[in-house]
Structures are given as structure tokens and as C-alpha cells.
Short mmCIF file of C-alpha atoms and ligand atoms in Angstrom, two decimals:
data_model
loop_
_atom_site.label_atom_id
_atom_site.label_comp_id
_atom_site.label_asym_id
_atom_site.label_seq_id
_atom_site.Cartn_x
_atom_site.Cartn_y
_atom_site.Cartn_z
CA UNK A 15 -44.03 22.56 6.36
CA UNK A 16 -45.65 20.96 3.28
CA UNK A 17 -43.74 17.95 1.86
CA UNK A 18 -42.35 20.25 -0.79
CA UNK A 19 -40.86 22.54 1.67
CA UNK A 20 -39.15 19.67 3.35
CA UNK A 21 -37.65 18.69 0.06
CA UNK A 22 -36.59 22.28 -0.70
CA UNK A 23 -34.94 22.47 2.73
CA UNK A 24 -33.15 19.10 2.61
CA UNK A 25 -32.03 18.63 -0.98
CA UNK A 26 -28.91 20.41 -1.85
CA UNK A 27 -29.49 23.44 -4.15
CA UNK A 28 -27.13 22.17 -6.89
CA UNK A 29 -29.16 19.00 -7.08
CA UNK A 30 -32.45 20.68 -7.20
CA UNK A 31 -31.06 22.81 -10.04
CA UNK A 32 -30.21 19.99 -12.11
CA UNK A 33 -32.56 18.23 -14.57
CA UNK A 34 -32.11 14.52 -14.76
CA UNK A 35 -29.90 13.03 -17.60
CA UNK A 36 -32.50 12.87 -20.21
CA UNK A 37 -32.36 9.58 -22.36
CA UNK A 38 -35.17 9.70 -25.02
CA UNK A 39 -37.23 6.57 -25.35
CA UNK A 40 -36.35 5.40 -28.84
CA UNK A 41 -39.53 3.38 -29.48
CA UNK A 42 -39.03 1.51 -32.69
CA UNK A 43 -36.86 4.16 -34.10
CA UNK A 44 -33.53 3.55 -35.98
CA UNK A 45 -31.21 4.23 -32.98
CA UNK A 46 -28.31 6.42 -34.08
CA UNK A 47 -28.11 8.63 -30.94
CA UNK A 48 -25.98 6.73 -28.51
CA UNK A 49 -22.84 5.33 -30.15
CA UNK A 50 -24.07 1.68 -29.75
CA UNK A 51 -22.51 -0.97 -32.01
CA UNK A 52 -25.31 -2.40 -34.25
CA UNK A 53 -23.84 -5.66 -34.69
CA UNK A 54 -24.55 -8.80 -32.45
CA UNK A 55 -22.63 -11.95 -31.67
CA UNK A 56 -23.01 -14.69 -34.34
CA UNK A 57 -25.70 -17.28 -33.33
CA UNK A 58 -23.16 -20.10 -32.49
CA UNK A 59 -21.51 -17.72 -29.97
CA UNK A 60 -24.74 -16.79 -28.55
CA UNK A 61 -25.46 -20.45 -27.79
CA UNK A 62 -21.98 -20.84 -26.11
CA UNK A 63 -22.47 -17.70 -24.09
CA UNK A 64 -25.97 -18.92 -22.74
CA UNK A 65 -24.16 -22.15 -21.71
CA UNK A 66 -21.85 -20.03 -19.74
CA UNK A 67 -24.68 -18.09 -17.99
CA UNK A 68 -26.31 -21.40 -17.30
CA UNK A 69 -23.60 -22.08 -14.72
CA UNK A 70 -23.97 -18.74 -12.94
CA UNK A 71 -24.65 -19.01 -9.19
CA UNK A 72 -27.39 -16.26 -8.89
CA UNK A 73 -27.77 -17.10 -5.27
CA UNK A 74 -24.19 -16.20 -4.43
CA UNK A 75 -22.54 -12.66 -4.46
CA UNK A 76 -20.15 -12.21 -7.44
CA UNK A 77 -16.38 -12.46 -7.14
CA UNK A 78 -15.86 -8.94 -5.43
CA UNK A 79 -12.39 -8.42 -7.40
CA UNK A 80 -13.72 -10.06 -10.66
CA UNK A 81 -10.38 -11.73 -10.97
CA UNK A 82 -11.18 -13.87 -14.05
CA UNK A 83 -12.64 -10.97 -15.94
CA UNK A 84 -9.70 -8.78 -15.05
CA UNK A 85 -7.23 -11.45 -16.30
CA UNK A 86 -9.14 -11.72 -19.67
CA UNK A 87 -9.32 -7.88 -20.01
CA UNK A 88 -5.51 -7.66 -19.38
CA UNK A 89 -4.99 -10.15 -22.16
CA UNK A 90 -7.43 -8.75 -24.70
CA UNK A 91 -6.72 -5.07 -24.07
CA UNK A 92 -2.89 -5.23 -23.55
CA UNK A 93 -2.85 -3.65 -20.08
CA UNK A 94 0.78 -3.49 -19.14
CA UNK A 95 1.93 -6.11 -16.53
CA UNK A 96 3.13 -3.68 -13.87
CA UNK A 97 -0.15 -1.66 -14.13
CA UNK A 98 -3.40 -2.34 -12.14
CA UNK A 99 -6.84 -2.57 -13.43
CA UNK A 100 -9.99 -1.40 -11.71
CA UNK A 101 -13.49 -2.11 -12.84
CA UNK A 102 -16.66 0.08 -12.84
CA UNK A 103 -20.30 -0.33 -13.47
CA UNK A 104 -19.75 1.54 -16.70
CA UNK A 105 -16.90 4.13 -17.00
CA UNK A 106 -19.51 6.50 -15.57
CA UNK A 107 -19.00 4.75 -12.21
CA UNK A 108 -15.13 5.03 -12.56
CA UNK A 109 -15.54 8.83 -13.11
CA UNK A 110 -17.55 8.96 -9.91
CA UNK A 111 -14.93 6.74 -8.00
CA UNK A 112 -12.15 9.14 -9.10
CA UNK A 113 -13.93 12.34 -8.21
CA UNK A 114 -15.10 10.88 -4.81
CA UNK A 115 -11.62 9.95 -3.89
CA UNK A 116 -10.15 13.45 -4.87
CA UNK A 117 -13.08 15.43 -3.33
CA UNK A 118 -11.22 17.44 -0.81
CA UNK A 119 -12.48 20.81 0.20
CA UNK A 120 -11.43 23.23 -2.59
CA UNK A 121 -10.75 20.45 -5.13
CA UNK A 122 -11.39 21.41 -8.79
CA UNK A 123 -12.29 19.04 -11.73
CA UNK A 124 -11.35 20.32 -15.10
CA UNK A 125 -12.14 19.27 -18.72
CA UNK A 126 -12.01 21.11 -22.05
CA UNK A 127 -15.51 21.90 -23.38
CA UNK A 128 -17.69 20.70 -25.00
CA UNK A 129 -16.89 17.34 -23.91
CA UNK A 130 -18.68 14.29 -22.24
CA UNK A 131 -21.30 15.81 -19.86
CA UNK A 132 -20.75 13.33 -17.10
CA UNK A 133 -17.50 14.89 -15.95
CA UNK A 134 -19.34 18.14 -15.00
CA UNK A 135 -22.45 16.19 -13.65
CA UNK A 136 -20.56 13.88 -11.52
CA UNK A 137 -18.48 16.73 -10.06
CA UNK A 138 -21.65 18.49 -9.23
CA UNK A 139 -23.16 15.24 -7.59
CA UNK A 140 -19.95 15.06 -5.49
CA UNK A 141 -20.01 18.64 -4.44
CA UNK A 142 -16.76 19.46 -6.18
CA UNK A 143 -16.03 22.62 -8.33
CA UNK A 144 -15.87 22.14 -11.99
CA UNK A 145 -13.91 24.38 -14.58
CA UNK A 146 -14.64 23.80 -18.18
CA UNK A 147 -12.12 25.28 -20.67
CA UNK A 148 -13.50 26.10 -24.19
CA UNK A 149 -12.01 24.36 -27.14
CA UNK A 150 -11.04 26.34 -30.19
CA UNK A 151 -13.40 26.68 -33.06
CA UNK A 152 -12.09 23.56 -34.81
CA UNK A 153 -12.50 21.66 -31.49
CA UNK A 154 -8.74 21.48 -30.94
CA UNK A 155 -7.41 22.26 -27.40
CA UNK A 156 -6.79 25.96 -26.67
CA UNK A 157 -3.35 25.46 -25.08
CA UNK A 158 -2.91 28.96 -23.94
CA UNK A 159 -6.27 28.68 -22.21
CA UNK A 160 -5.57 25.36 -20.79
CA UNK A 161 -2.17 26.54 -19.42
CA UNK A 162 -3.84 29.54 -17.71
CA UNK A 163 -6.77 27.51 -16.35
CA UNK A 164 -4.37 24.88 -14.93
CA UNK A 165 -2.33 27.54 -13.29
CA UNK A 166 -5.32 29.29 -11.88
CA UNK A 167 -7.34 26.37 -10.65
CA UNK A 168 -4.66 23.79 -9.86
CA UNK A 169 -7.17 20.98 -10.73
CA UNK A 170 -7.12 17.72 -8.76
CA UNK A 171 -8.14 15.93 -11.88
CA UNK A 172 -8.32 16.64 -15.68
CA UNK A 173 -10.52 14.56 -17.86
CA UNK A 174 -9.52 14.34 -21.53
CA UNK A 175 -11.91 12.39 -23.75
CA UNK A 176 -9.43 11.03 -26.54
CA UNK A 177 -11.23 11.04 -29.07
CA UNK A 178 -13.67 13.65 -27.59
CA UNK A 179 -17.35 13.36 -27.36
CA UNK A 180 -19.37 14.84 -28.88
CA UNK A 181 -16.92 16.33 -31.32
CA UNK A 182 -15.17 13.21 -32.41
CA UNK A 183 -11.69 14.52 -32.85
CA UNK A 184 -8.38 13.44 -31.36
CA UNK A 185 -6.66 16.27 -29.55
CA UNK A 186 -3.07 16.70 -30.66
CA UNK A 187 -0.95 14.15 -28.86
CA UNK A 188 1.78 16.52 -28.03
CA UNK A 189 -0.77 18.90 -26.33
CA UNK A 190 -2.07 15.98 -24.27
CA UNK A 191 1.47 15.15 -23.23
CA UNK A 192 2.10 18.85 -22.21
CA UNK A 193 -1.07 18.82 -20.11
CA UNK A 194 0.01 15.62 -18.30
CA UNK A 195 3.47 17.05 -17.66
CA UNK A 196 2.24 20.36 -16.42
CA UNK A 197 -0.78 19.27 -14.34
CA UNK A 198 -0.39 19.44 -10.65
CA UNK A 199 -2.97 16.56 -10.31
CA UNK A 200 -4.26 13.54 -12.00
CA UNK A 201 -5.00 13.21 -15.69
CA UNK A 202 -7.51 10.79 -16.86
CA UNK A 203 -7.28 10.09 -20.57
CA UNK A 204 -10.74 8.68 -21.40
CA UNK A 205 -10.37 6.25 -24.26
CA UNK A 206 -14.03 5.16 -24.61
CA UNK A 207 -13.67 5.09 -28.48
CA UNK A 208 -10.20 3.54 -28.68
CA UNK A 209 -11.48 0.67 -31.02
CA UNK A 210 -12.37 3.36 -33.58
CA UNK A 211 -9.36 5.57 -33.11
CA UNK A 212 -6.74 2.76 -32.92
CA UNK A 213 -4.58 4.88 -30.79
CA UNK A 214 -3.92 4.84 -27.01
CA UNK A 215 -2.03 6.18 -24.08
CA UNK A 216 -1.91 2.73 -22.55
CA UNK A 217 1.80 2.31 -23.39
CA UNK A 218 2.63 5.63 -21.74
CA UNK A 219 1.40 4.76 -18.38
CA UNK A 220 4.77 4.03 -17.00
CA UNK A 221 6.08 7.34 -18.22
CA UNK A 222 3.76 9.62 -16.17
CA UNK A 223 2.91 9.08 -12.54
CA UNK A 224 -0.11 11.28 -12.87
CA UNK A 225 -1.61 9.37 -15.88
CA UNK A 226 -4.46 6.85 -15.81
CA UNK A 227 -6.27 5.43 -18.81
CA UNK A 228 -9.95 4.82 -18.77
CA UNK A 229 -12.02 2.71 -21.15
CA UNK A 230 -15.35 1.12 -21.55
CA UNK A 231 -16.66 -1.89 -23.48
CA UNK A 232 -19.90 0.07 -24.06
CA UNK A 233 -18.97 1.58 -27.67
CA UNK A 234 -17.49 -1.69 -28.67
CA UNK A 235 -20.56 -3.84 -28.73
CA UNK A 236 -21.30 -4.59 -25.03
CA UNK A 237 -23.26 -1.43 -23.84
CA UNK A 238 -25.91 -3.70 -22.14
CA UNK A 239 -23.20 -5.07 -19.80
CA UNK A 240 -22.23 -1.79 -18.15
CA UNK A 241 -18.50 -2.32 -17.82
CA UNK A 242 -15.78 0.22 -17.66
CA UNK A 243 -12.05 -0.11 -16.66
CA UNK A 244 -9.27 1.91 -15.41
CA UNK A 245 -5.72 1.09 -16.06
CA UNK A 246 -3.10 2.81 -13.96
CA UNK A 247 -0.31 2.39 -11.18
CA UNK A 248 -1.14 0.19 -8.25
CA UNK A 249 -0.60 3.31 -6.04
CA UNK A 250 -3.51 5.22 -7.64
CA UNK A 251 -5.79 2.32 -8.03
CA UNK A 252 -5.35 0.98 -4.45
CA UNK A 253 -6.84 4.38 -3.20
CA UNK A 254 -9.61 4.44 -5.79
CA UNK A 255 -10.49 0.74 -4.99
CA UNK A 256 -11.33 1.81 -1.40
CA UNK A 257 -14.22 4.04 -2.76
CA UNK A 258 -15.56 1.31 -5.13
CA UNK A 259 -18.74 -0.40 -3.87
CA UNK A 260 -18.15 -4.11 -3.15
CA UNK A 261 -19.69 -6.38 -5.83
CA UNK A 262 -20.07 -3.42 -8.30
CA UNK A 263 -19.70 -5.84 -11.27
CA UNK A 264 -22.63 -8.31 -11.16
CA UNK A 265 -22.07 -11.94 -11.94
CA UNK A 266 -23.97 -11.81 -15.36
CA UNK A 267 -21.62 -9.06 -16.47
CA UNK A 268 -18.53 -10.69 -15.16
CA UNK A 269 -19.28 -14.02 -17.03
CA UNK A 270 -20.59 -12.36 -20.05
CA UNK A 271 -17.83 -9.77 -20.54
CA UNK A 272 -15.12 -12.56 -19.94
CA UNK A 273 -16.88 -14.68 -22.62
CA UNK A 274 -17.07 -11.80 -25.13
CA UNK A 275 -13.38 -10.80 -24.52
CA UNK A 276 -12.45 -14.47 -25.17
CA UNK A 277 -13.67 -13.75 -28.72
CA UNK A 278 -12.36 -10.26 -28.91
CA UNK A 279 -11.68 -10.92 -32.65
CA UNK A 280 -15.34 -10.78 -33.23
CA UNK A 281 -15.49 -7.24 -31.70
CA UNK A 282 -12.36 -6.21 -33.54
CA UNK A 283 -14.03 -7.28 -36.91
CA UNK A 284 -17.04 -5.16 -36.01
CA UNK A 285 -14.94 -2.21 -35.12
CA UNK A 286 -13.18 -2.49 -38.50
CA UNK A 287 -16.54 -2.62 -40.38
CA UNK A 288 -17.56 0.47 -38.57
CA UNK A 289 -14.42 2.37 -39.31
CA UNK A 290 -15.02 1.60 -42.99
CA UNK A 291 -18.59 2.77 -42.71
CA UNK A 292 -17.43 5.79 -40.96
CA UNK A 293 -15.37 6.88 -44.03
CA UNK A 294 -18.26 6.22 -46.36
CA UNK A 295 -20.80 8.17 -44.27
CA UNK A 296 -18.16 11.02 -44.00
CA UNK A 297 -17.87 10.94 -47.63
CA UNK A 298 -21.62 11.14 -48.25
CA UNK A 299 -22.05 13.99 -45.68
CA UNK A 300 -19.24 16.01 -47.29
CA UNK A 301 -20.95 15.67 -50.62
CA UNK A 302 -24.02 17.60 -49.15
CA UNK A 303 -23.40 21.21 -49.61
CA UNK A 304 -25.55 22.40 -46.74
CA UNK A 305 -23.54 20.27 -44.27
CA UNK A 306 -20.19 20.83 -42.58
CA UNK A 307 -19.10 17.52 -41.07
CA UNK A 308 -16.18 17.31 -38.54
CA UNK A 309 -13.49 14.75 -38.90
CA UNK A 310 -14.11 11.79 -36.51
CA UNK A 311 -11.73 9.14 -34.85
CA UNK A 312 -14.89 7.71 -33.15
CA UNK A 313 -17.98 5.77 -34.16
CA UNK A 314 -20.03 8.92 -34.58
CA UNK A 315 -19.95 12.08 -36.73
CA UNK A 316 -20.70 15.62 -35.58
CA UNK A 317 -22.08 17.87 -38.31
CA UNK A 318 -23.34 21.49 -38.49
CA UNK A 319 -26.07 22.78 -40.70
CA UNK A 320 -28.78 25.59 -40.68
CA UNK A 321 -31.90 24.89 -38.66
CA UNK A 322 -30.39 21.82 -37.08
CA UNK A 323 -33.26 21.44 -34.46
CA UNK A 324 -35.85 21.41 -37.36
CA UNK A 325 -33.86 18.76 -39.32
CA UNK A 326 -33.54 16.72 -36.12
CA UNK A 327 -37.18 16.80 -35.73
CA UNK A 328 -37.83 15.93 -39.33
CA UNK A 329 -35.48 12.86 -38.99
CA UNK A 330 -37.45 11.81 -35.89
CA UNK A 331 -40.70 12.02 -37.91
CA UNK A 332 -39.10 9.61 -40.13
CA UNK A 333 -38.18 7.26 -37.42
CA UNK A 334 -34.59 8.07 -37.31
CA UNK A 335 -33.14 9.06 -33.86
CA UNK A 336 -29.84 10.97 -33.69
CA UNK A 337 -28.57 13.40 -31.12
CA UNK A 338 -29.60 17.09 -31.22
CA UNK A 339 -26.78 19.18 -29.71
CA UNK A 340 -28.13 22.48 -30.79
CA UNK A 341 -29.91 23.11 -27.49
CA UNK A 342 -26.54 22.84 -25.69
CA UNK A 343 -25.65 26.07 -27.56
CA UNK A 344 -22.16 27.66 -27.70
CA UNK A 345 -19.88 25.81 -30.07
CA UNK A 346 -22.50 23.25 -30.61
CA UNK A 347 -25.22 25.59 -32.00
CA UNK A 348 -26.79 23.89 -35.13
CA UNK A 349 -24.77 20.72 -34.49
CA UNK A 350 -26.17 17.22 -34.83
CA UNK A 351 -24.37 13.88 -33.95
CA UNK A 352 -25.08 10.64 -35.72
CA UNK A 353 -23.81 7.20 -34.67
CA UNK A 354 -22.06 5.17 -37.40
CA UNK A 355 -23.97 2.12 -38.04
CA UNK A 356 -24.41 -0.76 -40.53
CA UNK A 357 -24.37 0.40 -44.26
CA UNK A 358 -28.07 -0.20 -44.39
CA UNK A 359 -28.92 2.04 -41.47
CA UNK A 360 -26.44 4.70 -42.52
CA UNK A 361 -27.97 4.79 -45.92
CA UNK A 362 -31.54 5.09 -44.39
CA UNK A 363 -30.26 7.96 -42.39
CA UNK A 364 -28.74 9.75 -45.43
CA UNK A 365 -32.00 9.32 -47.47
CA UNK A 366 -34.02 10.74 -44.62
CA UNK A 367 -31.50 13.48 -44.15
CA UNK A 368 -31.56 14.53 -47.79
CA UNK A 369 -35.33 14.46 -47.68
CA UNK A 370 -35.30 16.83 -44.67
CA UNK A 371 -32.95 19.27 -46.55
CA UNK A 372 -34.91 19.27 -49.78
C1 PLP B 3 -20.01 6.89 -23.67
C2 PLP B 3 -18.84 7.60 -22.94
C3 PLP B 3 -18.49 7.04 -21.59
C4 PLP B 3 -19.38 6.16 -20.86
O1 PLP B 3 -19.23 4.95 -20.99
P1 PLP B 3 -20.00 3.85 -20.04
O2 PLP B 3 -18.95 2.95 -19.83
O3 PLP B 3 -21.21 3.33 -20.88
O4 PLP B 3 -20.42 4.50 -18.76
C5 PLP B 3 -17.36 7.60 -21.12
N1 PLP B 3 -16.65 8.56 -21.71
C6 PLP B 3 -16.93 8.98 -22.94
C7 PLP B 3 -16.15 10.14 -23.59
C8 PLP B 3 -18.11 8.52 -23.59
O5 PLP B 3 -18.39 9.06 -24.85
#
């Protein structure tokens, strides 16, 4: 056999059929494609942070349970006292931990679609079936379809991104609660954008045995650290913790995130600036006739326009990188997604956009 034939024989068909998650190289473009926070820590805090890192023992393994960081997360993020907290190398790793733990033969992972693509991808990596349930035209939950799909598939876990990515909307809270109540398995409310939505299911954890709340620090200004966290009952998290790789949170992340969360007021101020910038950007987009912008509770805005892929390419020519969702098709045909940034970057984006539409 040639090497290629060995690979074909050995690698699972589902994996060979995948294309690797494509992250474009931004070069020196204005980066408005990945929901990063454009703001940095003030210089005096950077000095203090570097002093903390100076004490890191790089020759030692990190604290396997990251106790100090967890305690600081509890304080800063108001995790209820009777709930546990599990950390992941980004919330992507937490999605993987949950699906691996629930990957019994015949298990189904479910999510409304379009949504965060990693739910489907990680289910595929773990050899678990995935059922996507289309959202309605306005991206709200199609409850009759959800009820039917839950009954049919009996999903081991349902992921609900709240607010949803890439659409930006918050699903109706009563609908989410109905899903939690009727689900035969676990429901993960993914609150990656909680600092821009200012709502949460964290205070409802005690009400529902099958609810866990997942978050990340990525969208709030710390994407480079790779840190996600899951809050939920000790019964669930004890099981998930068995699947977690030891030392999954490295020492630089533990120290840096703890330091950043001691100054969570800085992150909160940045989030407030971005929320204000979101309204301004939304208003400007609404003033453009050719554009249909969708309401957003997150730090990005999805909008629809004719010839979206051409406009995306034209923006790229002008060194502005946003996300083209047109190739995804379905409900996202002719849709682009832009990350809300500083007033300056938002203005540069709008200027370029208008020139592309002219
Ligand atoms: C960005 C995003 C994540 C991934 O976050 P990381 O912690 O950076 O892995 C999870 N869920 C949703 C809905 C997201 O948009």
C-alpha cells in the first residue's frame, strides 16, 4: 500500500471528510472577524502583571486544580456557593469534555442552527451523532421543531448559545426554560457573550438539575489566555472532571487570568464601552438602505446585503477583515458578521463598507 492508502484505511471516514477549522491569517488587517476585545490593560497594570509572571515556576507543573484562579473566578463572576466550577483550555475544551463524557453508543448532541460550529465539529471528533434544528427566519427558536426533535432524538446534551453566535440574538428566556424542563438530558447554556448581554442563567442553576452554564474569558478581553469555565452542580462536574486532562490550564494562564480578574472592573468598563459602540454601529448600519442588520446582544453584528461575498472581498482589499458567512448557505446566505470594536475601527469599517456599496 502507498502511504496514502494507509491513511485512508486508518483515519476515520468522518475525519477525512472534514476540512480543518480555517482561521484566516489577518496579516496587518483591521481584525473584526473573531469577536476579540480591542482594548488592552492600562500600562501600569501591565507592569504589575509582568511582576506576577516573574514569580512563575516554569520548571514545575501548574496547580492541577487551579484553586487560586477558581476562587478568583467565583468572586468575580458570582458563581453560586453551592455550585462547582470546572476550567477548560478555552470553552472549546469544555464542549469536548462534556461530549466525551456523554458519548455513549447512540447518544445525540443537539443544537439549534445556525449556531457555534464547534458543537457539531466536536460531536463529529468524538464519533457522536449530531442533530441541528433550524431556527426560524428571524433566528428565534422554532419551538414546535425543537419539541419534535427532542422527542425524536432524546439528546444526551443540548447546547444553547445565549446570545447565539453567529446571529447575535438572545433566545426567548421562556423558550430556553421550556427546553431545560423538557430535555431528557443535559442542557448547556453557553454564555460566551454574557458581558455584552448582561443576562445569565447562573442564578437558575439551583432550579434545574440538568442545567450547566458555560462561559469564556475570550470575548471579554483575554482571548490569548485560552480559558473557559463551566458552572454547575458538583454531581455533574465531578464526572466531567474525570475526562479533563491534568494540568489543562497552564501556569501563565492561571497567574494571568487570576490577575486580570482581580481587576475585573477594567474588563467591565471595556465591555460597557463596547456595548455603547454596538448601539452606535447598529444605528449606522440601519441608516444604510442596502443593509438589513440583526439586533445583537453580543459584541458583533450580523447583517444581510446583496452580493455579500463581493462586499466581503472588497472590505478585505481595504484591509478590513470581517467574517463572511455567505458560504455557509441556508439562513446565512448573503450574511456578514462584524465584531464591534473601538469607535475608530468601527468608523473605518463603515467608511470602507460604504465605499464598497457605492
Ligand atoms: C467564541 C465562542 C466560544 C469559544 O470560546 P473559547 O473559550 O475561546 O474556546 C464558545 N461559544 C460561543 C458561542 C462562542 O462564540
